[in-house]
CSV table of C-alpha atoms in Angstrom, one decimal:
chain,number,residue,atom,x,y,z
Y,1,GLY,CA,-8.0,13.6,3.5
Y,2,TRP,CA,-5.9,16.7,3.1
Y,3,ALA,CA,-3.8,15.8,6.1
Y,4,ILE,CA,-3.1,12.3,4.8
Y,5,GLY,CA,-2.2,13.9,1.5
Y,6,LEU,CA,0.4,16.2,3.1
Y,7,TYR,CA,1.9,13.2,4.9
Y,8,GLN,CA,2.2,11.3,1.7
Y,9,SER,CA,3.9,14.3,0.1
Y,10,PHE,CA,6.8,14.1,2.5
Y,11,SER,CA,7.0,10.4,1.7
Y,12,ALA,CA,7.3,11.3,-2.0
Y,13,PHE,CA,10.1,13.7,-1.1
Y,14,GLY,CA,12.0,10.8,0.5
Y,15,GLY,CA,11.3,8.8,-2.6
Y,16,SER,CA,13.0,11.5,-4.7
Y,17,ILE,CA,16.1,11.3,-2.6
Y,18,ALA,CA,16.1,7.5,-3.2
Y,19,LEU,CA,15.9,8.1,-7.0
Y,20,MET,CA,18.9,10.4,-6.8
Y,21,LEU,CA,20.9,7.7,-5.0
Y,22,PHE,CA,19.7,5.1,-7.6
Y,23,ALA,CA,21.0,7.3,-10.4
Y,24,VAL,CA,24.4,7.4,-8.8
Y,25,PHE,CA,24.7,3.9,-7.4
Y,26,GLY,CA,22.3,1.9,-9.6
Y,27,GLY,CA,24.9,1.0,-12.1
Y,28,PHE,CA,27.0,-0.9,-9.5
Y,29,ARG,CA,26.2,-4.5,-8.7
Y,30,TRP,CA,25.8,-3.6,-5.0
Y,31,GLY,CA,24.1,-0.3,-5.6
Y,32,TRP,CA,20.6,-1.3,-4.5
Y,33,ARG,CA,22.0,-1.9,-0.9
Y,34,VAL,CA,22.5,1.8,-0.5
Y,35,MET,CA,18.7,2.3,-0.3
Y,36,TYR,CA,18.5,0.0,2.7
Y,37,ILE,CA,21.3,1.7,4.5
Y,38,VAL,CA,19.5,5.1,4.1
Y,39,SER,CA,16.3,3.6,5.4
Y,40,PHE,CA,17.9,3.0,8.8
Y,41,THR,CA,18.0,6.7,9.5
Y,42,GLU,CA,14.3,6.7,10.4
Y,43,LEU,CA,15.0,4.5,13.4
Y,44,PHE,CA,16.5,7.6,15.1
Y,45,LEU,CA,13.0,9.2,15.0
Y,46,LEU,CA,11.1,6.4,16.7
Y,47,ARG,CA,12.0,7.3,20.3
Y,48,TYR,CA,10.9,10.9,19.7
Y,49,MET,CA,7.6,9.8,18.1
Y,50,TYR,CA,6.9,7.3,20.8
Y,51,ARG,CA,7.3,9.8,23.6
Y,52,ASN,CA,5.6,12.8,21.9
Y,53,LEU,CA,2.8,11.7,19.6
Y,54,PRO,CA,-0.5,11.6,21.5
Y,55,GLU,CA,-2.7,8.5,21.8
Y,56,SER,CA,-6.4,8.7,21.1
Y,57,GLY,CA,-8.8,9.1,24.1
Y,58,ILE,CA,-10.6,5.9,23.3
Y,59,ILE,CA,-7.5,3.8,23.4
Y,60,MET,CA,-6.3,5.4,26.6
Y,61,LYS,CA,-9.7,4.7,28.2
Y,62,ALA,CA,-9.5,1.1,27.1
Y,63,TRP,CA,-6.0,0.7,28.6
Y,64,ALA,CA,-7.2,2.1,31.9
Y,65,GLU,CA,-10.1,-0.4,32.0
Y,66,THR,CA,-8.0,-3.4,31.1
Y,67,VAL,CA,-8.0,-6.1,33.7
Y,68,HIS,CA,-4.5,-7.5,34.1
Y,69,VAL,CA,-4.6,-11.3,34.3
Y,70,GLU,CA,-1.7,-13.1,35.9
Y,71,GLU,CA,0.5,-14.5,33.2
Y,72,ARG,CA,0.6,-18.2,32.7
Y,73,LEU,CA,3.8,-20.0,31.7
Y,74,PRO,CA,3.2,-22.1,28.6
Y,75,VAL,CA,3.8,-25.8,29.0
Y,76,ASN,CA,6.0,-26.1,25.9
Y,77,SER,CA,7.0,-24.2,22.7
Y,78,LEU,CA,3.9,-25.5,20.9
Y,79,SER,CA,1.6,-24.0,23.6
Y,80,LEU,CA,3.6,-20.7,23.3
Y,81,PHE,CA,3.2,-20.6,19.6
Y,82,ARG,CA,-0.6,-21.4,19.8
Y,83,GLU,CA,-1.1,-18.8,22.4
Y,84,ALA,CA,0.7,-16.2,20.4
Y,85,VAL,CA,-1.2,-16.9,17.2
Y,86,LEU,CA,-4.6,-16.9,19.0
Y,87,SER,CA,-3.9,-13.7,20.9
Y,88,ASN,CA,-3.0,-11.9,17.7
Y,89,LEU,CA,-5.9,-13.3,15.7
Y,90,LYS,CA,-8.5,-12.5,18.4
Y,91,PRO,CA,-8.7,-8.7,17.5
Y,92,VAL,CA,-9.2,-9.7,13.8
Y,93,TYR,CA,-11.9,-12.1,14.7
Y,94,LEU,CA,-13.7,-9.5,16.8
Y,95,LEU,CA,-13.4,-7.0,13.9
Y,96,PHE,CA,-15.1,-9.6,11.7
Y,97,LEU,CA,-17.9,-10.2,14.1
Y,98,SER,CA,-18.5,-6.4,14.6
Y,99,TYR,CA,-18.3,-5.4,10.9
Y,100,PRO,CA,-18.6,-8.5,8.8
Y,101,LYS,CA,-19.6,-6.9,5.5
Y,102,ARG,CA,-17.0,-4.1,5.7
Y,103,PHE,CA,-14.3,-6.6,6.8
Y,104,LEU,CA,-15.0,-8.9,3.9
Y,105,GLY,CA,-15.2,-6.0,1.4
Y,106,CYS,CA,-11.9,-4.4,2.5
Y,107,THR,CA,-10.2,-7.8,2.7
Y,108,THR,CA,-11.3,-8.7,-0.8
Y,109,ILE,CA,-10.2,-5.4,-2.2
Y,110,ALA,CA,-6.7,-5.7,-0.6
Y,111,ALA,CA,-6.4,-9.3,-1.8
Y,112,ILE,CA,-7.3,-8.4,-5.4
Y,113,ASP,CA,-5.1,-5.3,-5.5
Y,114,GLY,CA,-2.0,-7.1,-4.1
Y,115,PHE,CA,-2.5,-10.1,-6.4
Y,116,ALA,CA,-3.0,-7.9,-9.5
Y,117,THR,CA,-0.3,-5.3,-9.1
Y,118,ALA,CA,2.7,-7.1,-7.5
Y,119,PRO,CA,4.1,-8.6,-10.8
Y,120,ALA,CA,3.7,-5.3,-12.6
Y,121,ASP,CA,5.4,-3.4,-9.8
Y,122,LEU,CA,8.3,-5.9,-9.6
Y,123,PHE,CA,9.1,-5.8,-13.3
Y,124,LYS,CA,8.5,-2.1,-13.9
Y,125,ILE,CA,12.2,-1.0,-13.7
Y,126,LYS,CA,13.5,-4.2,-15.3
Y,127,PHE,CA,11.2,-3.5,-18.2
Y,128,MET,CA,12.7,-0.1,-18.9
Y,129,GLN,CA,16.3,-1.3,-18.5
Y,130,GLU,CA,16.1,-4.5,-20.5
Y,131,LEU,CA,13.5,-3.9,-23.2
Y,132,HIS,CA,14.1,-0.2,-23.8
Y,133,GLY,CA,17.7,0.0,-22.8
Y,134,LEU,CA,17.4,2.8,-20.3
Y,135,SER,CA,20.2,3.4,-17.8
Y,136,PRO,CA,19.7,3.9,-14.1
Y,137,HIS,CA,20.2,7.7,-14.6
Y,138,ASP,CA,17.6,7.8,-17.3
Y,139,ILE,CA,15.1,5.9,-15.2
Y,140,SER,CA,15.7,8.2,-12.2
Y,141,MET,CA,15.2,11.3,-14.3
Y,142,ILE,CA,11.9,10.0,-15.7
Y,143,ILE,CA,10.5,9.0,-12.3
Y,144,PHE,CA,11.9,12.2,-10.7
Y,145,VAL,CA,10.2,14.5,-13.2
Y,146,SER,CA,7.0,12.5,-12.7
Y,147,GLY,CA,7.3,12.8,-8.9
Y,148,VAL,CA,7.8,16.6,-9.0
Y,149,GLY,CA,4.1,17.0,-8.9
Y,150,ALA,CA,3.7,14.5,-6.1
Y,151,ILE,CA,3.2,17.1,-3.4
Y,152,LEU,CA,0.5,18.8,-5.4
Y,153,CYS,CA,-1.0,15.5,-6.4
Y,154,PHE,CA,-1.2,14.1,-2.8
Y,155,THR,CA,-2.7,17.2,-1.3
Y,156,LEU,CA,-5.1,17.8,-4.2
Y,157,ALA,CA,-6.3,14.2,-4.0
Y,158,GLY,CA,-7.0,14.6,-0.3
Y,159,LYS,CA,-9.0,17.8,-0.9
Y,160,LEU,CA,-11.0,16.3,-3.8
Y,161,SER,CA,-11.9,13.3,-1.8
Y,162,ASP,CA,-13.1,15.5,1.0
Y,163,LYS,CA,-15.3,17.5,-1.4
Y,164,TYR,CA,-16.6,14.8,-3.9
Y,165,GLY,CA,-16.2,11.6,-1.8
Y,166,ARG,CA,-13.7,8.9,-1.4
Y,167,LYS,CA,-15.4,6.2,-3.5
Y,168,PRO,CA,-15.7,8.2,-6.8
Y,169,LEU,CA,-12.0,9.0,-6.7
Y,170,LEU,CA,-11.0,5.4,-5.8
Y,171,ILE,CA,-13.2,4.0,-8.7
Y,172,GLY,CA,-11.8,6.5,-11.2
Y,173,PHE,CA,-8.2,6.1,-10.4
Y,174,LYS,CA,-8.4,2.3,-9.9
Y,175,THR,CA,-9.7,2.2,-13.5
Y,176,LEU,CA,-7.0,4.5,-14.7
Y,177,LEU,CA,-4.2,2.6,-12.9
Y,178,THR,CA,-5.3,-0.8,-14.4
Y,179,ALA,CA,-5.5,0.6,-17.9
Y,180,SER,CA,-2.2,2.4,-17.6
Y,181,ILE,CA,-0.3,-0.7,-16.4
Y,182,VAL,CA,-1.7,-2.8,-19.2
Y,183,LEU,CA,-0.8,-0.1,-21.8
Y,184,TYR,CA,2.6,0.5,-20.2
Y,185,TYR,CA,3.7,-3.1,-21.0
Y,186,THR,CA,2.1,-3.3,-24.4
Y,187,VAL,CA,2.4,0.0,-26.3
Y,188,PRO,CA,5.2,0.3,-28.9
Y,189,GLY,CA,7.9,2.9,-28.9
Y,190,LYS,CA,8.4,5.5,-26.2
Y,191,TRP,CA,4.8,5.8,-25.3
Y,192,PHE,CA,5.4,3.7,-22.2
Y,193,ILE,CA,6.8,6.8,-20.6
Y,194,VAL,CA,3.4,8.5,-20.7
Y,195,PHE,CA,1.8,5.5,-19.1
Y,196,LEU,CA,4.5,5.3,-16.5
Y,197,ILE,CA,3.7,8.8,-15.4
Y,198,LEU,CA,0.0,7.9,-15.3
Y,199,ILE,CA,0.8,4.9,-13.2
Y,200,MET,CA,2.8,7.0,-10.7
Y,201,GLN,CA,0.1,9.7,-10.4
Y,202,SER,CA,-2.7,7.1,-10.0
Y,203,THR,CA,-0.6,5.3,-7.4
Y,204,PHE,CA,-0.1,8.6,-5.5
Y,205,VAL,CA,-3.8,9.4,-5.5
Y,206,LEU,CA,-4.8,5.9,-4.5
Y,207,ALA,CA,-2.2,5.8,-1.7
Y,208,THR,CA,-3.7,9.0,-0.2
Y,209,VAL,CA,-7.4,8.2,-0.6
Y,210,SER,CA,-7.1,4.5,0.3
Y,211,ALA,CA,-5.2,5.3,3.5
Y,212,THR,CA,-7.9,7.7,4.5
Y,213,TYR,CA,-10.9,5.7,3.4
Y,214,PHE,CA,-10.1,2.2,4.8
Y,215,GLY,CA,-9.3,3.7,8.1
Y,216,GLU,CA,-12.6,5.6,8.2
Y,217,CYS,CA,-14.6,2.5,7.5
Y,218,PHE,CA,-13.9,1.3,11.1
Y,219,PRO,CA,-14.1,3.0,14.5
Y,220,THR,CA,-11.0,4.0,16.5
Y,221,SER,CA,-11.1,0.9,18.6
Y,222,PHE,CA,-10.7,-1.3,15.5
Y,223,ARG,CA,-8.9,1.0,13.1
Y,224,SER,CA,-5.3,-0.1,13.8
Y,225,THR,CA,-6.3,-3.7,13.6
Y,226,ALA,CA,-8.1,-3.2,10.3
Y,227,ILE,CA,-5.2,-1.4,8.7
Y,228,ALA,CA,-2.6,-3.9,9.9
Y,229,TRP,CA,-4.8,-6.8,8.7
Y,230,LEU,CA,-5.3,-5.2,5.3
Y,231,GLY,CA,-1.5,-4.8,5.0
Y,232,VAL,CA,-0.9,-8.4,5.8
Y,233,VAL,CA,-3.6,-9.5,3.2
Y,234,PHE,CA,-2.1,-7.2,0.5
Y,235,THR,CA,1.4,-8.5,1.1
Y,236,LEU,CA,0.5,-12.2,1.1
Y,237,SER,CA,-1.7,-11.8,-1.9
Y,238,GLY,CA,1.1,-10.0,-3.7
Y,239,SER,CA,3.4,-13.0,-3.0
Y,240,LEU,CA,0.7,-15.3,-4.4
Y,241,GLY,CA,0.5,-13.0,-7.5
Y,242,LEU,CA,4.3,-13.4,-8.0
Y,243,VAL,CA,4.0,-17.2,-7.8
Y,244,ALA,CA,1.1,-17.3,-10.2
Y,245,GLU,CA,2.9,-14.9,-12.6
Y,246,LYS,CA,5.7,-17.5,-12.9
Y,247,GLN,CA,3.2,-20.1,-14.0
Y,248,LEU,CA,1.6,-17.8,-16.6
Y,249,PHE,CA,5.1,-16.9,-17.8
Y,250,LEU,CA,5.7,-20.6,-18.6
Y,251,VAL,CA,2.6,-20.4,-20.9
Y,252,VAL,CA,3.1,-17.0,-22.6
Y,253,GLY,CA,6.9,-16.8,-22.4
Y,254,ASP,CA,7.0,-13.1,-21.5
Y,255,HIS,CA,7.1,-11.6,-18.0
Y,256,TYR,CA,5.7,-8.3,-19.2
Y,257,ILE,CA,2.7,-9.7,-21.0
Y,258,ALA,CA,2.0,-11.9,-18.0
Y,259,SER,CA,2.2,-8.8,-15.7
Y,260,ALA,CA,-0.2,-6.9,-17.9
Y,261,CYS,CA,-2.6,-9.8,-17.7
Y,262,PHE,CA,-2.5,-9.9,-14.0
Y,263,ALA,CA,-2.9,-6.1,-13.8
Y,264,SER,CA,-6.3,-6.4,-15.6
Y,265,ILE,CA,-7.6,-8.4,-12.7
Y,266,GLY,CA,-7.5,-5.3,-10.5
Y,267,ILE,CA,-10.7,-4.0,-12.2
Y,268,PHE,CA,-12.7,-6.6,-10.2
Y,269,SER,CA,-12.1,-4.7,-6.9
Y,270,ILE,CA,-14.4,-1.9,-8.1
Y,271,PRO,CA,-17.7,-3.8,-7.8
Y,272,VAL,CA,-16.7,-4.8,-4.3
Y,273,LEU,CA,-16.0,-1.2,-3.4
Y,274,VAL,CA,-19.3,0.0,-4.9
Y,275,PHE,CA,-21.7,-2.6,-3.3
Y,276,MET,CA,-20.0,-3.5,0.0
Y,277,LEU,CA,-18.5,-0.4,1.5
Y,278,PRO,CA,-20.0,2.9,2.5
Y,279,GLU,CA,-19.1,6.5,1.6
Y,280,THR,CA,-17.3,8.2,4.5
Y,281,ALA,CA,-16.5,11.7,3.2
Y,282,GLY,CA,-18.6,14.4,4.8
Y,283,TYR,CA,-19.8,12.2,7.7
Y,284,ASN,CA,-18.8,12.1,11.3
Y,285,LEU,CA,-16.7,9.0,12.0
Y,286,GLU,CA,-19.0,7.9,14.8
Y,287,THR,CA,-21.9,8.0,12.3
Y,288,VAL,CA,-20.0,6.0,9.8
Y,289,SER,CA,-19.0,3.4,12.4
């Protein structure tokens, strides 16, 4: 947990640089494109990481024991597409067969979280600019001040989850995040700033503990598949949440009220976490698996 927290701290540092750029270029119509240009710098690190980061022993052993089957040329493009889909879904299917309860539990949580938080996350900056009249500079300063404690928050979250367990922290901060989003979009005056800070800190903690916890729920041979699958589920459910938010907007006539309503759905992931997934902190990963 502590190591994941340290990793997330450096991610927050990169986010602070993005906020500085947003403060400078956010007022321009094309300013948001600068963020994407900066993101290309990480590509220069990929070769170094590929050649120097060690692979786990279990994966190396699996590669060594792999039987290479002669490649068969597909008959047509449809066969190629079908073969590609089936080959990529097979690891997910094997994961489901090996750990059905954990697979369904983690998938359900990822789906609920993505569906509930996507609208609120999308309209968060727009809300401050349009409803409260904040400039890009003002927004950057608020978020930057909140993010100053990110390094401490990430590492502290990792240590606390190691000491007291992953599930108690996830339950507590999922509840705090849901309440903070709802209040962020509904409280009068400048109180929204307080709840923005709570949203950010809750997100920091959940990013650290979730990355550790969901990886620990599965053994090394399935871990990458599980994390990738949950990422796909979270993204697709987030897209569905945005589509559904549009329909609710037609009823309530306010994007921000609609976002708050969707955020409240996130609380339903807590019973799934409590009853379907194990505690992993303090246990050997082989024992957990």
